[in-house]
CSV table of C-alpha atoms in Angstrom, one decimal:
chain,number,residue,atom,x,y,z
A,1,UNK,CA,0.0,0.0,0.0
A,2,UNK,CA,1.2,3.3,-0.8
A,3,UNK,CA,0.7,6.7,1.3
A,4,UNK,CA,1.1,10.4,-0.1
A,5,UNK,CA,4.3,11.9,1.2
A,6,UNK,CA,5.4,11.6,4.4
A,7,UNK,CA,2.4,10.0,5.8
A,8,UNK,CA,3.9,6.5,6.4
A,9,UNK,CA,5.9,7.6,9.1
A,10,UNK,CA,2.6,8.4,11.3
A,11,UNK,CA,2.6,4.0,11.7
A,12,UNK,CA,6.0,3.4,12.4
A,13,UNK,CA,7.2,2.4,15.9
A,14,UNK,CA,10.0,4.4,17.0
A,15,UNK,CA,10.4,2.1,19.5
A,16,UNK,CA,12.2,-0.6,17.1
A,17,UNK,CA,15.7,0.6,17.6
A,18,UNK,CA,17.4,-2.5,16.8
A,19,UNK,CA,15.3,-3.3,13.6
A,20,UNK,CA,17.6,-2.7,10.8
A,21,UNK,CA,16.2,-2.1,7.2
A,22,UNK,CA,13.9,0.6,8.3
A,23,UNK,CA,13.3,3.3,5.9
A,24,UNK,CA,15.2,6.7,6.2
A,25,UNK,CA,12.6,9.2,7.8
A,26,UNK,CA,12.6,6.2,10.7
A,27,UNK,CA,15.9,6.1,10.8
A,28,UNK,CA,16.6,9.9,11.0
A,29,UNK,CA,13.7,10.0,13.8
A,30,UNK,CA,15.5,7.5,15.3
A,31,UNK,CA,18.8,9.9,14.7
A,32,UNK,CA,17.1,12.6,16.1
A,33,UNK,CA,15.6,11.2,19.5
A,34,UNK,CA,19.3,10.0,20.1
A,35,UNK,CA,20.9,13.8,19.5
A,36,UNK,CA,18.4,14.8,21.6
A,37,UNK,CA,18.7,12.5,24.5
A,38,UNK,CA,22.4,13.0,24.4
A,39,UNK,CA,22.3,17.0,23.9
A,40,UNK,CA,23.8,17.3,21.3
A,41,UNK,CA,21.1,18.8,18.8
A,42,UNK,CA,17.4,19.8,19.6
A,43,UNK,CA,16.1,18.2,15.5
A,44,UNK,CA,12.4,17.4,15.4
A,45,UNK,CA,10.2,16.5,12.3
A,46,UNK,CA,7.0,18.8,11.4
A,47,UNK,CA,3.9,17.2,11.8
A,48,UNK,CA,2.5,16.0,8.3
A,49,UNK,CA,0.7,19.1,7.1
A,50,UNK,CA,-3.2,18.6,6.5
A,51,UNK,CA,-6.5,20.5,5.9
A,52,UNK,CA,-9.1,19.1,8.2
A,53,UNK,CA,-12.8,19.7,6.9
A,54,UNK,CA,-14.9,17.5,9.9
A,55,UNK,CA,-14.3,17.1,13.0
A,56,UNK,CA,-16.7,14.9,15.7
A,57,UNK,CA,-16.0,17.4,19.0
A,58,UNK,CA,-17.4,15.2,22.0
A,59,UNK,CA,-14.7,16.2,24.1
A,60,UNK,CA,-11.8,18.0,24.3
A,61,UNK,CA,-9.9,14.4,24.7
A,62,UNK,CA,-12.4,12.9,22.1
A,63,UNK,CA,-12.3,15.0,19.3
A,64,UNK,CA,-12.3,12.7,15.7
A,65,UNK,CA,-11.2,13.7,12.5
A,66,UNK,CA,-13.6,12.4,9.8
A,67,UNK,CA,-12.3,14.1,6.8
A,68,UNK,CA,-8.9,15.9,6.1
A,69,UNK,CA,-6.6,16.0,3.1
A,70,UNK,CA,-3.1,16.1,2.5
A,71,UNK,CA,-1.5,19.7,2.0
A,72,UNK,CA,1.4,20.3,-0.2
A,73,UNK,CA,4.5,21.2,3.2
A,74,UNK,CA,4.9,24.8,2.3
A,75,UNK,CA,8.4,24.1,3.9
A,76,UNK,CA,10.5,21.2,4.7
A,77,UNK,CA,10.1,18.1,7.4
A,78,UNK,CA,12.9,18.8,9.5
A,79,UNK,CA,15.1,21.6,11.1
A,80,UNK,CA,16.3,22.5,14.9
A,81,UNK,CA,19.3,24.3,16.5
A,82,UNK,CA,23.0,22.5,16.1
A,83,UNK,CA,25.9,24.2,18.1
A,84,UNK,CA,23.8,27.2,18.5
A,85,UNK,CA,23.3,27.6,14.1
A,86,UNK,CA,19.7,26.9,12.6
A,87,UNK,CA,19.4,23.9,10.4
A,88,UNK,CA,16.5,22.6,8.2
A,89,UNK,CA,16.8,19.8,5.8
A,90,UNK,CA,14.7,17.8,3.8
A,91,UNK,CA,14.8,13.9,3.3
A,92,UNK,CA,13.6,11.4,0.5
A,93,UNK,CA,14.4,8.4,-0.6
A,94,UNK,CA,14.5,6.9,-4.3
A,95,UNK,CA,14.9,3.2,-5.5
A,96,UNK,CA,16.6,4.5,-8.8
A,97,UNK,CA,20.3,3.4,-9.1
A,98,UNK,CA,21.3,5.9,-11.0
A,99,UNK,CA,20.3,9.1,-9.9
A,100,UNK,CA,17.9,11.3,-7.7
A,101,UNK,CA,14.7,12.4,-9.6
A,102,UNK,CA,13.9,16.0,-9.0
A,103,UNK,CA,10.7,16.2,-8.8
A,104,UNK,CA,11.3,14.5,-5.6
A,105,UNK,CA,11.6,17.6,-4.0
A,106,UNK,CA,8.7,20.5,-4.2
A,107,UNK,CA,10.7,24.0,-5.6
A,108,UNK,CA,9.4,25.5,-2.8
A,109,UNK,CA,11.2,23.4,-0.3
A,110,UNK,CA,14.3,24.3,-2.7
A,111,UNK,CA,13.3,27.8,-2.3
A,112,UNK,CA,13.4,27.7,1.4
A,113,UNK,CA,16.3,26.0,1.9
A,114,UNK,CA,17.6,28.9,0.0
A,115,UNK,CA,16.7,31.4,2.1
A,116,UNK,CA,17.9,29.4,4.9
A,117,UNK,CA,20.9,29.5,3.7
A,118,UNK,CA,20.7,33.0,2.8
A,119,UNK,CA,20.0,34.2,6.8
A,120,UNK,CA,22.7,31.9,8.4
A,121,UNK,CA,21.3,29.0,8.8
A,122,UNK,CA,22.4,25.4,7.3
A,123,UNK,CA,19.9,23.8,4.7
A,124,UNK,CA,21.0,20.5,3.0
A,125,UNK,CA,18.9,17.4,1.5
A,126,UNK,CA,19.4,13.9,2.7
A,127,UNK,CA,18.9,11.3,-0.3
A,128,UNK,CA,18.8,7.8,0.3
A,129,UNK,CA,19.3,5.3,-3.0
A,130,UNK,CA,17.6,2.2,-1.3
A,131,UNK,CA,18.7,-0.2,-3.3
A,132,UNK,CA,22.5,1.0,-3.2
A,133,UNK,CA,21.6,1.2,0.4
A,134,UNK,CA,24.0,4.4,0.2
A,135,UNK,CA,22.5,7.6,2.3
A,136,UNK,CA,23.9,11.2,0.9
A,137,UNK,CA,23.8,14.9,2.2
A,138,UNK,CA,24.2,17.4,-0.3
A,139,UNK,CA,24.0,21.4,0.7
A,140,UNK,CA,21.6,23.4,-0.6
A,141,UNK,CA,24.3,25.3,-1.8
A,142,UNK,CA,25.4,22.3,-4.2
A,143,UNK,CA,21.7,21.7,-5.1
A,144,UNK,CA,21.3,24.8,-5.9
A,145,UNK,CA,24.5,25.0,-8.2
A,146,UNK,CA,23.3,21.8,-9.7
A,147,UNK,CA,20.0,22.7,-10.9
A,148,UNK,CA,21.2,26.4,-12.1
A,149,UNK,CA,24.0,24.3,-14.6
A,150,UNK,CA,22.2,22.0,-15.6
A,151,UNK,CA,18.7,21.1,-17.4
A,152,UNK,CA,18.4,17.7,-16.0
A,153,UNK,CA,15.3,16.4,-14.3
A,154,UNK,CA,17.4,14.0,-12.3
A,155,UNK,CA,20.9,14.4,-10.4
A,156,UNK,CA,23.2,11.8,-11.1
A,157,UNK,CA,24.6,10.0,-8.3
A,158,UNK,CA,28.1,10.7,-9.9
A,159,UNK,CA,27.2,14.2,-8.4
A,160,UNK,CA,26.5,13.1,-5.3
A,161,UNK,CA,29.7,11.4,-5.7
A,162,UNK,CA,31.3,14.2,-5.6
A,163,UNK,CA,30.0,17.4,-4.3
A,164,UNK,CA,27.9,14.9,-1.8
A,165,UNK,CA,28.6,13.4,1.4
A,166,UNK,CA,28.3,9.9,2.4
A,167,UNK,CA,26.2,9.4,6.0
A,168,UNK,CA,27.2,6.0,7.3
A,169,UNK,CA,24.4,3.9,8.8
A,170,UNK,CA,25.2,2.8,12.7
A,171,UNK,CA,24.0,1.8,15.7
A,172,UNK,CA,23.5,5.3,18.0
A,173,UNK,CA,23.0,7.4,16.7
A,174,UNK,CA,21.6,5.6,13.1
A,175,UNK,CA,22.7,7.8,10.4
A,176,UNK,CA,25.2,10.9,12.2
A,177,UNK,CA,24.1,13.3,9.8
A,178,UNK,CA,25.6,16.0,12.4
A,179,UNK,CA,29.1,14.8,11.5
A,180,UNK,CA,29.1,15.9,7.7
A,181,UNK,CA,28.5,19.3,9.1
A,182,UNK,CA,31.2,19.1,11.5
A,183,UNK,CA,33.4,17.2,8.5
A,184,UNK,CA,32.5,20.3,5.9
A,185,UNK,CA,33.6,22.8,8.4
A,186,UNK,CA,30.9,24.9,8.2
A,187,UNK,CA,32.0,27.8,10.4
A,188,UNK,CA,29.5,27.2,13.6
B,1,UNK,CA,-18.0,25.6,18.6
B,2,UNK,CA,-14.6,24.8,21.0
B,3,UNK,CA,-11.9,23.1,19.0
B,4,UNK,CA,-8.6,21.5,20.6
B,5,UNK,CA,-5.6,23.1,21.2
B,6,UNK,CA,-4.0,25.0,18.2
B,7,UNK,CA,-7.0,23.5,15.8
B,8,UNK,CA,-9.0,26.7,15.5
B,9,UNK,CA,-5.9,27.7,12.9
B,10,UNK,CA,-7.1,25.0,10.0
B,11,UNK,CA,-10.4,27.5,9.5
B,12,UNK,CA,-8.6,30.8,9.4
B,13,UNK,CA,-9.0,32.5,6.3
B,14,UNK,CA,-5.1,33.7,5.6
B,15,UNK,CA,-6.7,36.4,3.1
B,16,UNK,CA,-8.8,38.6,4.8
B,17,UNK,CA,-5.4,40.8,6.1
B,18,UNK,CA,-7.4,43.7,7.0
B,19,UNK,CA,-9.8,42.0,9.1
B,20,UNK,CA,-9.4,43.8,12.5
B,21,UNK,CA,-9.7,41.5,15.7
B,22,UNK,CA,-8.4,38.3,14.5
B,23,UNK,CA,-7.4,36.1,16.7
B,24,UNK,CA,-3.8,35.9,18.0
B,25,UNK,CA,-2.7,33.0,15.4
B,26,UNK,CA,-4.1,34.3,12.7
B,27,UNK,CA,-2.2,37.6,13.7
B,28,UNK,CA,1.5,35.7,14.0
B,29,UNK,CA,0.6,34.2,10.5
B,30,UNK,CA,0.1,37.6,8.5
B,31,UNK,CA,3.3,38.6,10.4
B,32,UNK,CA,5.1,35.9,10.0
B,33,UNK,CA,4.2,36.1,6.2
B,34,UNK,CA,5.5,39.4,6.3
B,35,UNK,CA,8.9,38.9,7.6
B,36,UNK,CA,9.6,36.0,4.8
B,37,UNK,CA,8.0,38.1,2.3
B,38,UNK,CA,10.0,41.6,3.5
B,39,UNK,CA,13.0,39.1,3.8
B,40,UNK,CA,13.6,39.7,7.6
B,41,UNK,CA,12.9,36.2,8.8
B,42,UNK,CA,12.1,32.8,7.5
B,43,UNK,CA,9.8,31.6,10.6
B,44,UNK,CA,6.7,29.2,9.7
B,45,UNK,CA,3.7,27.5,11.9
B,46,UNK,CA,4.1,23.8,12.3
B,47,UNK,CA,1.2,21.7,11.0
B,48,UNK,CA,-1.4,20.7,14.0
B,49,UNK,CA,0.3,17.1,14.8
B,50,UNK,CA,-2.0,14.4,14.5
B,51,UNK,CA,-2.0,10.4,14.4
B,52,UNK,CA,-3.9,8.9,11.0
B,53,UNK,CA,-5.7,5.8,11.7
B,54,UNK,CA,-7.7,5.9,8.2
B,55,UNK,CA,-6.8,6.9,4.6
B,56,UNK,CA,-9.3,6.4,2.1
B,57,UNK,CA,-6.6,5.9,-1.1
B,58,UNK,CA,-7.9,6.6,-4.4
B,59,UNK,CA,-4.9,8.4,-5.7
B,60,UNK,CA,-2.0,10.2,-4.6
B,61,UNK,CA,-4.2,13.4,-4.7
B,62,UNK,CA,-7.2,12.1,-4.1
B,63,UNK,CA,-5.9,10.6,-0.9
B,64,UNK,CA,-9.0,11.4,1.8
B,65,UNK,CA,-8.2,11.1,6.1
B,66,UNK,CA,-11.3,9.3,7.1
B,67,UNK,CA,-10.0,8.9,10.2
B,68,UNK,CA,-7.4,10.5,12.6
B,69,UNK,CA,-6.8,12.1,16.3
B,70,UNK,CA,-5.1,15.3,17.7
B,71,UNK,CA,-1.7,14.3,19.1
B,72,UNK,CA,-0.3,16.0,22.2
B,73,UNK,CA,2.3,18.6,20.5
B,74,UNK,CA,5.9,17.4,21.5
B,75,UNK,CA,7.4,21.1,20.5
B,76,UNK,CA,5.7,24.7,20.0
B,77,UNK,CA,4.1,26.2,17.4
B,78,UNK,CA,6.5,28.2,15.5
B,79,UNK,CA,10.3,28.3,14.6
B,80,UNK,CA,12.7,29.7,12.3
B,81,UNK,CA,15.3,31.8,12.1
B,82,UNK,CA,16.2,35.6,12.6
B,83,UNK,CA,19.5,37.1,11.8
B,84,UNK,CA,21.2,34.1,11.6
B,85,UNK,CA,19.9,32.5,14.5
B,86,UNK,CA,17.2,30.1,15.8
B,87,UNK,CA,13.9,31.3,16.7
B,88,UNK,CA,11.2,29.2,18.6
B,89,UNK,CA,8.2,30.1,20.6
B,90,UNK,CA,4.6,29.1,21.6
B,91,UNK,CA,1.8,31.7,21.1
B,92,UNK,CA,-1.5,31.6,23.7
B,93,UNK,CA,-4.5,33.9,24.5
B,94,UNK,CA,-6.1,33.9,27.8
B,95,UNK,CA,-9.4,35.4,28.6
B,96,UNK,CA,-8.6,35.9,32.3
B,97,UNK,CA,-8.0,39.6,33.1
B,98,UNK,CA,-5.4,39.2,35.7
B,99,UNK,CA,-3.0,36.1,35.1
B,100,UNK,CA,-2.3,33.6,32.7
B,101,UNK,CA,-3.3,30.2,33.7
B,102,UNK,CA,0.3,27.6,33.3
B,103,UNK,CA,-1.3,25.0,32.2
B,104,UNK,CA,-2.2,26.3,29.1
B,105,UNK,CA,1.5,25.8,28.0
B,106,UNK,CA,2.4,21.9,28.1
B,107,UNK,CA,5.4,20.9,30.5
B,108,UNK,CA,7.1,19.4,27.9
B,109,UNK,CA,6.6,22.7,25.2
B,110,UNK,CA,8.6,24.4,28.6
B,111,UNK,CA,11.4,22.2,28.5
B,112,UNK,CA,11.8,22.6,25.1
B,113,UNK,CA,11.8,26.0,25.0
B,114,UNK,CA,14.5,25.6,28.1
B,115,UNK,CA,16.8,23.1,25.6
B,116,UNK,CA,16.7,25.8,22.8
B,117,UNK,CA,18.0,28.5,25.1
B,118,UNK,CA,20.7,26.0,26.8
B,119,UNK,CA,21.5,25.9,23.0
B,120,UNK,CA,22.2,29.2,22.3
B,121,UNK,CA,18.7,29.5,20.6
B,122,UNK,CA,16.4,32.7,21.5
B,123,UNK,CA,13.0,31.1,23.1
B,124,UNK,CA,10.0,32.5,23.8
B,125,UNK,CA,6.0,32.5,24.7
B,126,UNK,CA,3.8,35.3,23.4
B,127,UNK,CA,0.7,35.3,25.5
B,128,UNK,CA,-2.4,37.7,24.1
B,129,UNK,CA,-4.6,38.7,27.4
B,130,UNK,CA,-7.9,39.1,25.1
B,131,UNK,CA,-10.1,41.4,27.1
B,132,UNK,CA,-7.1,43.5,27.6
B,133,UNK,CA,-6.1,44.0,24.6
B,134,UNK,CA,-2.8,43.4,25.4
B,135,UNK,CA,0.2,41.0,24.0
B,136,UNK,CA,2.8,39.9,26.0
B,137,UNK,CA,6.3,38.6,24.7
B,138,UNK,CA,7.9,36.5,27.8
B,139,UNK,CA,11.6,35.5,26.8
B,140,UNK,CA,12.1,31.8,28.1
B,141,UNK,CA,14.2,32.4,30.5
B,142,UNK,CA,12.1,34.9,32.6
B,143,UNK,CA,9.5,32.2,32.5
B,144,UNK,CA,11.6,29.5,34.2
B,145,UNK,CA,12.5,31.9,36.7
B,146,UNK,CA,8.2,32.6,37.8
B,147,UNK,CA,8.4,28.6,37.1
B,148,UNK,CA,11.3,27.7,39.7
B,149,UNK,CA,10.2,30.4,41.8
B,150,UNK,CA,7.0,30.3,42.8
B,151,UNK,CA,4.4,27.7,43.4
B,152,UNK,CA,1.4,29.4,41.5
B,153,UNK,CA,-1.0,27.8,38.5
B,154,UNK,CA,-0.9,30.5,36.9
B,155,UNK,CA,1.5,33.9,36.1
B,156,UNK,CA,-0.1,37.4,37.4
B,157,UNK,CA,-0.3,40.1,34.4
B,158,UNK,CA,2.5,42.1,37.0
B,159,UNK,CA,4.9,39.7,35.8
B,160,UNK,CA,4.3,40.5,32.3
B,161,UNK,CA,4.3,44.1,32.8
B,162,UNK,CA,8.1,43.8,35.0
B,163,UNK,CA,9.5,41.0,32.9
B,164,UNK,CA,7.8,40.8,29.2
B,165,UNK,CA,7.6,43.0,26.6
B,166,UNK,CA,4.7,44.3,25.3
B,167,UNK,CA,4.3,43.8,21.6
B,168,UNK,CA,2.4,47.2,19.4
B,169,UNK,CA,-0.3,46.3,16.9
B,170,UNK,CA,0.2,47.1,13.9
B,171,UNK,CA,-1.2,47.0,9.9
B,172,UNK,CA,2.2,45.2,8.6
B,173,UNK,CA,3.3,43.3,10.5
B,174,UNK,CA,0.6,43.0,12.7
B,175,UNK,CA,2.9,42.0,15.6
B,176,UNK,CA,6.5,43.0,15.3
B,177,UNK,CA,7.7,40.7,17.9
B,178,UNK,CA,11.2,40.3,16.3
B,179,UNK,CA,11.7,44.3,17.9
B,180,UNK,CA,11.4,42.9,20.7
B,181,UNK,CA,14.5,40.6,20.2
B,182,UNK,CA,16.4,43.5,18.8
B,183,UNK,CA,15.3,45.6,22.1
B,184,UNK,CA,15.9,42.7,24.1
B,185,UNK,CA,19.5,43.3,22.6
B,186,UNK,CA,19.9,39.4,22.7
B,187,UNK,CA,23.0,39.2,21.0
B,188,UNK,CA,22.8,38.4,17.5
């Protein structure tokens, strides 16, 4: 069964920890509890955005959603406060094993990472290629460079390759995403 | 018609920017709008969190919730980021005319607010006393202080007046909380 978007995560038990093979957003939530337990980063994921249209109010504890739809995120799922900087990213996953469609990724998350980036803050894309079981970060900054030289619809993972950096899967915390930043020496 | 916390927002009608006497949310949106739009901040509204139990799947766009619940929020409302640095804050009216009942802010939307500040993130509640007229903006560490300090449900409007900041109405933005921060001379 498929879901729109980022709704699958609302059924996944965050409390397999030791269950590899789990998709990415479970795995970065799984990330993200960890950097939070330990201090280190205060990350969350959004709430999936929706438009409710009925709701049965019995009680303030009671209340039932009986109809709502699935918005387009105005911005991405993820962002919190690293070492004191701002930092927003988006993540998808793709079972291509060649490269990373782009229509992936809405242009106005690309836009907003852009102004992210713009006021200080770090934006950056996780991708994961499932089948390669291989998990990138790329800046927006790269992103942004890609899609301005070229006219593809996809980005080859030979880009990744190189202006990418690899996130390499673990035990605690799953995927240490935080270590690319450190890695890149982005001045924090 | 009484809705659950932070639920009313779904029904707002974003357009109507010169409708006087909106509520406080509605207010923060138009702002909020305005700072990304003037380029002076990038700070958005998380979605209302909820847990989907049904999804009636015709198609990826025609996906309709046929059946879902209003989660307890495990963050506030609103982040971003403001001069290079992270923003976060949970927005509340009262109808009391003396204090502002506590437990209108979750314990854990406090500790979060507590993490961001440890940090180096600027946190904050803006609390709108409705009858008054009047719109507080309590930085997060002034609030742990009343917290740690005194065994009270609820914070008397003298607190606000000696520790907050008042934030002016205005036609755009509507409320320029962010001079606040620059009065505040938080160091940016």
């Amino acid at each position: 069964m498929q879901y729109p978007n980022g709704i699958k995560k609302e059924f996944v038990n965050l409390n397999t920890h030791s269950n590899r093979g789990m998709n990415l957003e479970a795995d970065l939530n799984d990330t993200n509890e960890y950097y939070r337990y330990s201090d280190i980063a205060i990350v969350h994921k959004k709430p999936t955005p929706i438009t409710i249209n009925k709701v049965d109010y019995k009680s303030r504890r009671d209340a039932v959603i009986k109809e709502a739809h699935f918005k387009v995120p105005s911005t991405t799922d993820y962002n919190g406060i690293y070492k004191g900087k701002y930092i927003d990213f988006e993540a998808k996953e793709t079972k291509s094993l060649t490269s990373f469609p782009l229509n992936n990724i809405h242009n106005h998350q690309v836009t907003h990472l852009e102004k992210i980036y713009n006021h200080g803050g770090i934006g950056f894309i996780i991708v994961r290629f499932t089948k390669l079981n291989k998990t990138y970060l790329l800046f927006i900054e790269d992103l942004l460079y890609f899609i301005e030289n070229n006219k593809r619809a996809s980005i080859p993972i030979s880009y990744f390759d190189e202006k990418g950096y690899i996130i390499k899967e673990g035990i605690n915390p799953r995927l240490d995403y935080l270590k690319v930043i450190d890695k890149k020496g982005v001045e924090l």
